[in-house]
């Protein structure tokens, strides 16, 4: 991971994610990175976004990256409550955006969160396709991020297509749902190859083309000529991210093992106090 | 009609081989007290339908109650993978059907609307369509489009947990509704646990938050902390500590036996006592 | 119309309608007769009914037959608000009952509210099929009432099948939605003929078989042997109907021409005052 | 985004030949001020989609704006038949498509879900299926059932009237929702009139009564009495007196010309003045 003196890689990633969001659409904030990107975008780049506190719960509240997906904040801050039907109708009508964090993404932008190995006898069973098939058949923009760019996560062929990418996967699908952007800890990628393969759009400050190629499971295009550098976060970007995530829930997504466990416990203990302080519980029962 | 019943009476209404739809979502508002009672029963060969499953599915797999799972997702969100689910999938111990969030909703909605299928573009271009034995590709009768026909899902029983209910079986859900309404409408019999029973008059004051209509409810059980260790907004948040302990316990046979004896093979009051009692839970989990 | 000393024909009809309702189902109360039947049934015969104030608005409130379909009462009394989707889901899952008042019904129980004459060049265009096709393909009990039993309303063949009856209409339908009961100002009819044709179940007090046959557009069966007499309303039935409809909105459905217009204006003027007196307006804006 | 606009700006966004879906139900919560503006415009060849139509459809027919009506019902409820609708149907002056309450909902829902059709049993065994040129009989891919494929309905514009809205285009509906949400989600552009504009903060307090989400709204117009002469619960009841006058006026050519000049070819403030002003309306129609 490149060293950066004034900002860390998570702040580059979140800022880049935020800058992709635009228009008046519902924005899911189901992960800490997605939540912070939505929040930052709304504050600085796309004021008409309708940010959700969790995927299906409250619209137009300020989401906070909490361990339990912000369900309390939703209630206490109210917002406009949505149903799951509202969420999927927004997906089908292309009024929805989400930053998806897949376990694998391949050169065509097919994504996998379902299993490693063959589906019928998986080496590792993951979680199931969730709502990714719906996103990748209906949204005019589909966004992905991966925090540990490696040949195990950015692969030639995904083990299972939870989400439909370009190429063969588009056979019975129109352009709706085709992959738009991948942001990783190394750079920003789009899908401008001849059959919609992944290409380099920009590299984060300090990242080399060689490093990207080394950590990518297939020969990646777009590295010809001058390669753009990802525009760094501004002071405002950084301030807003840090203010919105004082407990640094976002750091958990970058960690694993004992360090993650320790931080997790630490956040969990502090979270409740923070919530108490910020949003004193309103005693209410019903309407009127 | 007074539809109050006990946890055990609910379990009695679920026969071997039943298809059980469970509401909530991963670590949110799962009807865990009912699920635990089912987990410690001698029921077998259940088919479980979940949109977004979590400790509910995992526990029923852990105690061997399940023959098939129909799901869009099973996991513990921020905490990671579901251990018994993962083991069962990898060892091919039972049957699994890979669905998606909307197709589970569409399958339940097809059952509600008494139609054999719902058409959608979702799952085209993915391997879900390849591995799911229930879906069919069909052609649009009006044009050239290829579509997926999602068959009706037909739960015998739905289990859901809500914030408040009245004795007639109306239920208030204050946080995310998830797919609870679809489960309740689609199932032959719906059983609902709730944090608190209110009078019908009090309940009506919640207006559109009364999401479960009594015509769909067969039974109501008042079970405070009935969703624990999952969260029940705004009443209490998810008990991530307990879920961490669960994950650790499920990693060894001995740990799991210990967990079962302490938290599954006990009735609900004892379950709460084994957590230090409601006061302790309040101090940790109320916001 | 037969003379009755202690009760009028509308009270016989409403009581008979009420006695058909049972179980825990949503009951529509879109007409004055339907509304009063639902109310009476709930009070005396089927306490688990979930009576709607208008077809899609409020559940478990006491409906009143008002000219504007009770929309105010719904709001002021609150009840449990439903959506149109809730209503149709209740129809599809057979948790719904409605008393339909068709313009024509035929010997197979096909019903018409759409047009008189050929659809493509109607002699009289009525209103359209509304939700009757949904009822007659999904409900396990379908109820009809007609207030002026005549060869023009109880006909051999309807001019247009808005609702599916028995016989040929059932070709692609199961038993769900088949006609159950018709109540008219002359008697009660069911559909026990060899192909599900209409048959006499009982005649209202004072009505003769000859009169029924004369006022029916086809030879009607079920008149062999002893014919039952419709059980008359009890004192409680009559009291509850009159209490629930002090303005006699129900009488409007029995009238036409200048008499109806006069009564209509009269009711309209008094309705608002009655509503004011019964349900003083609550000043509320939003929740809590 | 501030989406406020004037009535005339809404009409400007509706081109000749547009397909316009109208919310409300018969004599309840019809966007009549917007409909009147459209009726007095020079727009022609509109296709109107209504689930349950009333004075909206009738007025647009009466002023010659319409080429086709897609409907489950057009009438004045307790007051009887819709005069211009009846005349147009009987004289075959324009095209009519006979649908039903659920199939209109299903057609809008199909559009929302971007599928070409929704399957249903509704209309089997009825003449609606015979006379509707858009429906198709299809076979269940999983079995032997015959079903009806209801095609997607694709409104260019939706017009609805709500109780309250904010300037961003969120809308609160307090009484029956009818099919307004489906219209708003299905249309390319939705225009919403409201009794009152509230701040977004005030609006959020209505919780699940906020039924129209701003992502679906293109414009918002504050028009008190904007549903008159139809009712807008709980703000005012249906003006049955006015509707009786309407029916009488529509029965003769001269009467209709008089009605048009007094109540159609005038702007909204003048319309209210011609009823004696808002105070008079309050005294007659507020409960």
Short mmCIF file of C-alpha atoms in Angstrom, two decimals, chain C residues 67-68 72 264-265 267-276, chain D residues 225 228-231 234-246 259 263 271-287:
data_model
loop_
_atom_site.label_atom_id
_atom_site.label_comp_id
_atom_site.label_asym_id
_atom_site.label_seq_id
_atom_site.Cartn_x
_atom_site.Cartn_y
_atom_site.Cartn_z
CA UNK C 67 -72.60 9.82 0.00
CA UNK C 68 -68.86 10.26 -0.39
CA UNK C 72 -63.83 11.38 6.15
CA UNK C 264 -80.12 13.16 -2.21
CA UNK C 265 -79.99 16.91 -1.64
CA UNK C 267 -79.07 13.88 2.82
CA UNK C 268 -76.16 15.88 1.47
CA UNK C 269 -77.13 18.90 3.51
CA UNK C 270 -77.62 16.93 6.69
CA UNK C 271 -74.60 14.69 6.29
CA UNK C 272 -72.03 17.31 7.06
CA UNK C 273 -73.79 18.40 10.23
CA UNK C 274 -74.11 14.81 11.34
CA UNK C 275 -70.44 14.17 10.71
CA UNK C 276 -69.53 17.28 12.64
CA UNK D 225 -58.52 23.11 -3.48
CA UNK D 228 -62.09 20.27 -6.23
CA UNK D 229 -64.84 19.30 -7.09
CA UNK D 230 -63.54 15.85 -6.10
CA UNK D 231 -62.72 15.32 -2.44
CA UNK D 234 -59.15 14.85 5.26
CA UNK D 235 -58.96 18.40 3.91
CA UNK D 236 -62.35 18.57 2.23
CA UNK D 237 -65.12 16.31 1.05
CA UNK D 238 -66.36 15.82 -2.47
CA UNK D 239 -68.49 18.72 -3.73
CA UNK D 240 -71.52 16.67 -4.78
CA UNK D 241 -73.50 19.86 -5.43
CA UNK D 242 -70.99 21.05 -7.99
CA UNK D 243 -70.90 17.61 -9.57
CA UNK D 244 -74.70 17.60 -9.84
CA UNK D 245 -74.46 20.96 -11.60
CA UNK D 246 -71.77 19.50 -13.86
CA UNK D 259 -70.05 25.50 -17.64
CA UNK D 263 -65.35 26.68 -14.59
CA UNK D 271 -62.39 29.17 -10.51
CA UNK D 272 -62.46 29.51 -6.73
CA UNK D 273 -64.02 32.97 -6.97
CA UNK D 274 -66.74 31.56 -9.20
CA UNK D 275 -67.60 29.21 -6.35
CA UNK D 276 -67.95 32.14 -3.99
CA UNK D 277 -64.33 31.97 -2.88
CA UNK D 278 -62.45 29.69 -0.51
CA UNK D 279 -64.48 30.76 2.54
CA UNK D 280 -67.67 29.57 0.91
CA UNK D 281 -66.00 26.27 0.02
CA UNK D 282 -64.74 25.87 3.57
CA UNK D 283 -68.21 26.32 4.97
CA UNK D 284 -69.67 23.74 2.65
CA UNK D 285 -66.91 21.17 2.35
CA UNK D 286 -64.70 21.08 5.41
CA UNK D 287 -65.78 18.60 8.02
#
